[in-house]
mmCIF file of C-alpha atoms in Angstrom:
data_model
loop_
_atom_site.group_PDB
_atom_site.id
_atom_site.type_symbol
_atom_site.label_atom_id
_atom_site.label_comp_id
_atom_site.label_asym_id
_atom_site.label_seq_id
_atom_site.Cartn_x
_atom_site.Cartn_y
_atom_site.Cartn_z
ATOM 1 C CA UNK A 211 78.913 171.513 106.704
ATOM 2 C CA UNK A 212 80.030 168.097 105.413
ATOM 3 C CA UNK A 213 76.440 166.826 105.481
ATOM 4 C CA UNK A 214 75.244 169.841 103.496
ATOM 5 C CA UNK A 215 77.872 169.216 100.836
ATOM 6 C CA UNK A 216 76.628 165.645 100.574
ATOM 7 C CA UNK A 217 73.051 166.864 100.053
ATOM 8 C CA UNK A 218 74.266 169.373 97.450
ATOM 9 C CA UNK A 219 76.101 166.588 95.631
ATOM 10 C CA UNK A 220 72.905 164.536 95.470
ATOM 11 C CA UNK A 221 70.979 167.479 93.988
ATOM 12 C CA UNK A 222 73.657 168.347 91.433
ATOM 13 C CA UNK A 223 73.975 164.744 90.258
ATOM 14 C CA UNK A 224 70.212 164.261 90.098
ATOM 15 C CA UNK A 225 69.919 167.350 87.886
ATOM 16 C CA UNK A 226 72.740 166.283 85.552
ATOM 17 C CA UNK A 227 71.684 162.652 85.107
ATOM 18 C CA UNK A 228 68.027 163.580 84.691
ATOM 19 C CA UNK A 229 69.042 165.558 81.591
ATOM 20 C CA UNK A 230 70.257 162.361 79.923
ATOM 21 C CA UNK A 231 67.354 160.217 81.137
ATOM 22 C CA UNK A 232 69.042 157.823 83.562
ATOM 23 C CA UNK A 233 67.439 159.131 86.761
ATOM 24 C CA UNK A 234 63.808 158.536 87.698
ATOM 25 C CA UNK A 235 61.598 158.368 90.742
ATOM 26 C CA UNK A 236 61.690 160.962 93.496
ATOM 27 C CA UNK A 237 64.237 163.764 93.963
ATOM 28 C CA UNK A 238 67.276 162.978 96.177
ATOM 29 C CA UNK A 239 66.592 161.553 99.637
ATOM 30 C CA UNK A 240 68.612 164.154 101.545
ATOM 31 C CA UNK A 241 68.498 163.381 105.278
ATOM 32 C CA UNK A 242 65.780 160.729 104.841
ATOM 33 C CA UNK A 243 67.428 157.393 105.644
ATOM 34 C CA UNK A 244 64.570 155.071 104.662
ATOM 35 C CA UNK A 245 65.045 155.365 100.882
ATOM 36 C CA UNK A 246 67.892 155.533 98.328
ATOM 37 C CA UNK A 247 69.856 158.738 97.721
ATOM 38 C CA UNK A 248 69.235 158.447 93.992
ATOM 39 C CA UNK A 249 67.010 156.266 91.810
ATOM 40 C CA UNK A 250 68.552 155.251 88.504
ATOM 41 C CA UNK A 251 67.058 153.626 85.410
ATOM 42 C CA UNK A 252 67.643 152.981 81.722
ATOM 43 C CA UNK A 253 66.881 155.829 79.329
ATOM 44 C CA UNK A 254 63.632 154.520 77.838
ATOM 45 C CA UNK A 255 62.336 152.867 81.006
ATOM 46 C CA UNK A 256 59.060 154.189 82.452
ATOM 47 C CA UNK A 257 57.890 151.366 84.732
ATOM 48 C CA UNK A 258 58.369 151.786 88.514
ATOM 49 C CA UNK A 259 59.893 148.297 88.886
ATOM 50 C CA UNK A 260 62.693 149.312 86.508
ATOM 51 C CA UNK A 261 63.992 152.045 88.818
ATOM 52 C CA UNK A 262 66.649 151.055 91.372
ATOM 53 C CA UNK A 263 68.493 152.707 94.226
ATOM 54 C CA UNK A 264 72.010 154.116 94.088
ATOM 55 C CA UNK A 265 73.746 155.259 97.278
ATOM 56 C CA UNK A 266 75.923 158.361 96.911
ATOM 57 C CA UNK A 267 79.066 159.279 98.841
ATOM 58 C CA UNK A 268 81.497 162.119 98.263
ATOM 59 C CA UNK A 269 84.454 160.064 99.513
ATOM 60 C CA UNK A 270 85.147 156.981 101.675
ATOM 61 C CA UNK A 271 83.118 157.593 104.823
ATOM 62 C CA UNK A 272 80.407 156.041 106.998
ATOM 63 C CA UNK A 273 77.181 154.318 106.079
ATOM 64 C CA UNK A 274 74.347 153.638 108.488
ATOM 65 C CA UNK A 275 74.158 154.742 112.124
ATOM 66 C CA UNK A 276 72.853 153.480 115.437
ATOM 67 C CA UNK A 277 72.605 155.564 118.609
ATOM 68 C CA UNK A 278 74.265 154.093 121.715
ATOM 69 C CA UNK A 279 73.060 154.923 125.231
ATOM 70 C CA UNK A 280 74.534 154.570 128.725
ATOM 71 C CA UNK A 281 72.570 153.812 131.906
ATOM 72 C CA UNK A 282 73.637 152.363 135.271
ATOM 73 C CA UNK A 283 77.211 151.753 134.155
ATOM 74 C CA UNK A 284 76.356 149.923 130.916
ATOM 75 C CA UNK A 285 76.206 150.802 127.224
ATOM 76 C CA UNK A 286 73.207 149.543 125.250
ATOM 77 C CA UNK A 287 71.418 150.028 121.930
ATOM 78 C CA UNK A 288 68.741 152.684 121.580
ATOM 79 C CA UNK A 289 65.482 150.651 121.984
ATOM 80 C CA UNK A 290 63.815 152.801 119.299
ATOM 81 C CA UNK A 291 66.087 151.079 116.775
ATOM 82 C CA UNK A 292 63.868 147.994 116.857
ATOM 83 C CA UNK A 293 61.163 149.900 114.963
ATOM 84 C CA UNK A 294 63.204 150.486 111.772
ATOM 85 C CA UNK A 295 64.518 147.624 109.659
ATOM 86 C CA UNK A 296 67.845 149.315 108.814
ATOM 87 C CA UNK A 297 68.493 150.158 112.479
ATOM 88 C CA UNK A 298 67.580 146.633 113.534
ATOM 89 C CA UNK A 299 70.044 145.358 110.939
ATOM 90 C CA UNK A 300 72.778 147.522 112.501
ATOM 91 C CA UNK A 301 71.966 145.989 115.892
ATOM 92 C CA UNK A 302 72.378 142.484 114.466
ATOM 93 C CA UNK A 303 75.744 143.424 112.947
ATOM 94 C CA UNK A 304 76.865 144.804 116.304
ATOM 95 C CA UNK A 305 75.722 141.669 118.142
ATOM 96 C CA UNK A 306 77.659 139.395 115.787
ATOM 97 C CA UNK A 307 80.770 141.500 116.420
ATOM 98 C CA UNK A 308 80.218 141.363 120.215
ATOM 99 C CA UNK A 309 80.161 145.163 120.328
ATOM 100 C CA UNK A 310 78.422 145.528 123.708
ATOM 101 C CA UNK A 311 80.846 143.047 125.267
ATOM 102 C CA UNK A 312 83.733 145.159 123.946
ATOM 103 C CA UNK A 313 82.202 148.398 125.245
ATOM 104 C CA UNK A 314 81.143 147.062 128.635
ATOM 105 C CA UNK A 315 83.136 144.043 129.747
ATOM 106 C CA UNK A 316 86.124 142.694 127.875
ATOM 107 C CA UNK A 317 87.888 142.446 124.535
ATOM 108 C CA UNK A 318 90.820 144.101 122.776
ATOM 109 C CA UNK A 319 88.833 146.514 120.590
ATOM 110 C CA UNK A 320 87.134 148.293 123.496
ATOM 111 C CA UNK A 321 89.989 148.427 125.996
ATOM 112 C CA UNK A 322 90.449 152.215 125.939
ATOM 113 C CA UNK A 323 86.712 152.916 125.663
ATOM 114 C CA UNK A 324 85.980 150.997 128.878
ATOM 115 C CA UNK A 325 88.282 153.297 130.864
ATOM 116 C CA UNK A 326 85.838 156.218 130.713
ATOM 117 C CA UNK A 327 82.359 157.074 131.977
ATOM 118 C CA UNK A 328 80.457 159.497 129.709
ATOM 119 C CA UNK A 329 79.362 162.901 130.944
ATOM 120 C CA UNK A 330 76.118 162.534 129.018
ATOM 121 C CA UNK A 331 74.214 159.473 130.245
ATOM 122 C CA UNK A 332 70.609 158.290 130.005
ATOM 123 C CA UNK A 333 67.717 157.642 132.345
ATOM 124 C CA UNK A 334 65.958 154.274 132.218
ATOM 125 C CA UNK A 335 63.428 155.851 129.848
ATOM 126 C CA UNK A 336 66.170 157.128 127.533
ATOM 127 C CA UNK A 337 66.279 160.797 128.534
ATOM 128 C CA UNK A 338 69.657 162.557 128.626
ATOM 129 C CA UNK A 339 71.348 163.434 131.926
ATOM 130 C CA UNK A 340 74.346 165.757 132.235
ATOM 131 C CA UNK A 341 76.966 164.849 134.847
ATOM 132 C CA UNK A 342 77.484 167.167 137.813
ATOM 133 C CA UNK A 343 80.104 169.850 137.350
ATOM 134 C CA UNK A 344 79.220 170.707 133.759
ATOM 135 C CA UNK A 345 77.295 173.872 132.956
ATOM 136 C CA UNK A 346 76.265 172.801 129.446
ATOM 137 C CA UNK A 347 76.573 169.975 126.898
ATOM 138 C CA UNK A 348 79.223 171.792 124.874
ATOM 139 C CA UNK A 349 81.549 171.700 127.869
ATOM 140 C CA UNK A 350 80.661 168.053 128.535
ATOM 141 C CA UNK A 351 81.343 167.147 124.900
ATOM 142 C CA UNK A 352 84.801 168.728 124.978
ATOM 143 C CA UNK A 353 85.674 166.500 127.921
ATOM 144 C CA UNK A 354 84.018 163.369 126.477
ATOM 145 C CA UNK A 355 85.810 163.691 123.131
ATOM 146 C CA UNK A 356 89.088 163.542 125.039
ATOM 147 C CA UNK A 357 87.996 160.342 126.791
ATOM 148 C CA UNK A 358 86.308 158.607 123.860
ATOM 149 C CA UNK A 359 87.777 160.193 120.715
ATOM 150 C CA UNK A 360 90.828 159.363 118.602
ATOM 151 C CA UNK A 361 92.583 156.137 119.542
ATOM 152 C CA UNK A 362 89.968 155.470 122.238
ATOM 153 C CA UNK A 363 87.168 154.873 119.723
ATOM 154 C CA UNK A 364 85.927 151.312 119.299
ATOM 155 C CA UNK A 365 86.802 149.989 115.834
ATOM 156 C CA UNK A 366 86.033 146.398 114.846
ATOM 157 C CA UNK A 367 86.779 145.010 111.345
ATOM 158 C CA UNK A 368 83.819 143.400 109.546
ATOM 159 C CA UNK A 369 83.417 142.163 105.934
ATOM 160 C CA UNK A 370 82.625 144.874 103.363
ATOM 161 C CA UNK A 371 79.674 142.687 102.348
ATOM 162 C CA UNK A 372 77.926 143.917 105.506
ATOM 163 C CA UNK A 373 77.589 147.410 104.068
ATOM 164 C CA UNK A 374 76.164 145.960 100.857
ATOM 165 C CA UNK A 375 73.624 143.978 102.895
ATOM 166 C CA UNK A 376 72.627 147.170 104.703
ATOM 167 C CA UNK A 377 71.885 149.099 101.505
ATOM 168 C CA UNK A 378 70.240 146.121 99.797
ATOM 169 C CA UNK A 379 67.592 146.377 102.540
ATOM 170 C CA UNK A 380 66.572 149.729 101.026
ATOM 171 C CA UNK A 381 66.403 148.447 97.437
ATOM 172 C CA UNK A 382 69.812 150.021 96.851
ATOM 173 C CA UNK A 383 72.014 147.868 94.662
ATOM 174 C CA UNK A 384 74.499 150.416 93.341
ATOM 175 C CA UNK A 385 76.947 152.835 94.946
ATOM 176 C CA UNK A 386 78.778 155.829 93.517
ATOM 177 C CA UNK A 387 81.639 157.378 95.465
ATOM 178 C CA UNK A 388 82.586 160.699 93.852
ATOM 179 C CA UNK A 389 86.305 160.088 94.424
ATOM 180 C CA UNK A 390 86.354 156.366 93.587
ATOM 181 C CA UNK A 391 83.533 155.585 91.185
ATOM 182 C CA UNK A 392 80.587 153.276 90.548
ATOM 183 C CA UNK A 393 80.035 149.857 92.174
ATOM 184 C CA UNK A 394 77.517 147.042 92.421
ATOM 185 C CA UNK A 395 76.410 145.925 95.887
ATOM 186 C CA UNK A 396 76.849 142.184 96.533
ATOM 187 C CA UNK A 397 77.096 141.674 92.747
ATOM 188 C CA UNK A 398 73.418 142.628 92.432
ATOM 189 C CA UNK A 399 72.664 144.237 89.084
ATOM 190 C CA UNK A 400 68.890 144.572 88.539
ATOM 191 C CA UNK A 401 69.429 146.971 85.609
ATOM 192 C CA UNK A 402 71.745 144.411 83.947
ATOM 193 C CA UNK A 403 74.353 147.105 83.373
ATOM 194 C CA UNK A 404 77.197 144.655 83.898
ATOM 195 C CA UNK A 405 76.018 142.118 81.322
ATOM 196 C CA UNK A 406 78.798 141.704 78.724
ATOM 197 C CA UNK A 407 80.349 144.979 79.936
ATOM 198 C CA UNK A 408 84.118 145.282 79.715
ATOM 199 C CA UNK A 409 85.687 146.236 82.004
ATOM 200 C CA UNK A 410 83.054 145.082 84.471
ATOM 201 C CA UNK A 411 81.513 147.110 87.284
ATOM 202 C CA UNK A 412 83.311 145.987 90.453
ATOM 203 C CA UNK A 413 81.476 144.575 93.452
ATOM 204 C CA UNK A 414 81.921 146.840 96.479
ATOM 205 C CA UNK A 415 82.011 143.755 98.724
ATOM 206 C CA UNK A 416 85.377 142.859 97.166
ATOM 207 C CA UNK A 417 86.697 146.393 96.712
ATOM 208 C CA UNK A 418 86.924 147.947 100.177
ATOM 209 C CA UNK A 419 87.649 147.432 103.858
ATOM 210 C CA UNK A 420 84.915 147.996 106.439
ATOM 211 C CA UNK A 421 84.791 148.454 110.190
ATOM 212 C CA UNK A 422 82.318 149.158 112.952
ATOM 213 C CA UNK A 423 83.170 152.498 114.518
ATOM 214 C CA UNK A 424 81.734 153.838 117.779
ATOM 215 C CA UNK A 425 82.371 157.505 118.421
ATOM 216 C CA UNK A 426 81.301 160.645 120.239
ATOM 217 C CA UNK A 427 79.404 162.666 117.612
ATOM 218 C CA UNK A 428 78.531 166.396 117.759
ATOM 219 C CA UNK A 429 74.966 167.240 116.690
ATOM 220 C CA UNK A 430 75.117 171.031 116.466
ATOM 221 C CA UNK A 431 73.907 173.617 118.916
ATOM 222 C CA UNK A 432 76.272 172.207 121.541
ATOM 223 C CA UNK A 433 74.477 168.847 121.727
ATOM 224 C CA UNK A 434 76.084 165.458 121.033
ATOM 225 C CA UNK A 435 75.521 161.714 121.140
ATOM 226 C CA UNK A 436 77.358 158.390 120.927
ATOM 227 C CA UNK A 437 76.844 156.438 117.709
ATOM 228 C CA UNK A 438 77.888 153.274 115.947
ATOM 229 C CA UNK A 439 78.478 153.532 112.191
ATOM 230 C CA UNK A 440 79.853 151.351 109.404
ATOM 231 C CA UNK A 441 82.959 153.076 108.074
ATOM 232 C CA UNK A 442 84.671 152.074 104.837
ATOM 233 C CA UNK A 443 88.119 152.795 103.421
ATOM 234 C CA UNK A 444 90.948 151.153 101.483
ATOM 235 C CA UNK A 445 88.699 151.264 98.445
ATOM 236 C CA UNK A 446 89.933 150.265 94.991
ATOM 237 C CA UNK A 447 88.852 152.635 92.221
ATOM 238 C CA UNK A 448 86.186 151.574 89.741
ATOM 239 C CA UNK A 449 86.757 152.065 85.989
ATOM 240 C CA UNK A 450 83.433 153.962 85.931
ATOM 241 C CA UNK A 451 82.121 157.025 87.734
ATOM 242 C CA UNK A 452 78.601 158.407 87.174
ATOM 243 C CA UNK A 453 79.176 161.349 89.518
ATOM 244 C CA UNK A 454 82.700 162.853 89.537
ATOM 245 C CA UNK A 455 83.013 166.240 91.265
ATOM 246 C CA UNK A 456 85.256 169.257 90.730
ATOM 247 C CA UNK A 457 86.790 168.958 94.208
ATOM 248 C CA UNK A 458 85.831 168.286 97.819
ATOM 249 C CA UNK A 459 85.343 172.036 98.180
ATOM 250 C CA UNK A 460 83.325 172.381 94.972
ATOM 251 C CA UNK A 461 80.927 169.436 94.703
ATOM 252 C CA UNK A 462 79.396 170.438 91.386
ATOM 253 C CA UNK A 463 79.528 167.622 88.818
ATOM 254 C CA UNK A 464 82.661 167.649 86.675
ATOM 255 C CA UNK A 465 81.100 167.153 83.246
ATOM 256 C CA UNK A 466 84.445 166.817 81.494
ATOM 257 C CA UNK A 467 85.301 163.803 83.660
ATOM 258 C CA UNK A 468 81.755 162.428 83.552
ATOM 259 C CA UNK A 469 81.558 162.102 79.779
ATOM 260 C CA UNK A 470 85.038 160.738 79.066
ATOM 261 C CA UNK A 471 85.472 157.887 76.572
ATOM 262 C CA UNK A 472 86.165 155.376 79.362
ATOM 263 C CA UNK A 473 82.607 155.838 80.669
ATOM 264 C CA UNK A 474 80.891 155.406 77.297
ATOM 265 C CA UNK A 475 80.474 151.595 77.572
ATOM 266 C CA UNK A 476 78.529 152.033 80.830
ATOM 267 C CA UNK A 477 76.406 154.898 79.527
ATOM 268 C CA UNK A 478 75.594 152.767 76.493
ATOM 269 C CA UNK A 479 74.244 150.108 78.869
ATOM 270 C CA UNK A 480 71.984 152.764 80.333
ATOM 271 C CA UNK A 481 70.782 153.470 76.800
ATOM 272 C CA UNK A 482 72.528 156.830 76.535
ATOM 273 C CA UNK A 483 74.977 157.622 73.768
ATOM 274 C CA UNK A 484 76.493 161.108 73.484
#
């Protein structure tokens, strides 16, 4: 349900911003993780190299994911991750934070996690195996969420810059959070929107707190998996927002809030003047 609202938000914003000429390229990415959610540009721009990625979020949440597997008493990264650059990046972030050490051996962040053995494990080839005593994965999940959910999740603080690095890999240099506004990623500004702009567009790397989070994640249909994500919070609001919504229940674009006077300096940088 939450994922569908996110996809709806992407479509609604694409439609609204296309009307004023600041969206180009392909329609929203949806569930496709290899490209930006939205591609933004200046009003009169027509060249492909003048279109740049903007990540979209409804509210502070997670960015990026990496499946974790368990075989012979040890947690490890899904080997398939090596084939995709963004997944490989997540592995490198995890290694720097000593995530596998925390999950398997020692460390304060994984203390509670190490107390449990998952009901859904993996064969040496990666296939899923359900522990004896469980009739289906839904039942196994209900037990695993008790062992690995809540305060038992692994959460390791990392610099917010890490999330910017992750999205920069996908030619994504901007971020809009519906509840908190518009940001640059690592101060990158290929559209030169921030040049002589006052107030300036804040850099997400200096505006939020970030942590690695490992959790037991439902997949629908009774299935589930264990994943690592980058989860952000403690975010300071931006003076600009190119995609405000009516509410978390109604994710249509709030046009009254979108076209307020405070946003006019930014829209002018895009080449749009109401």
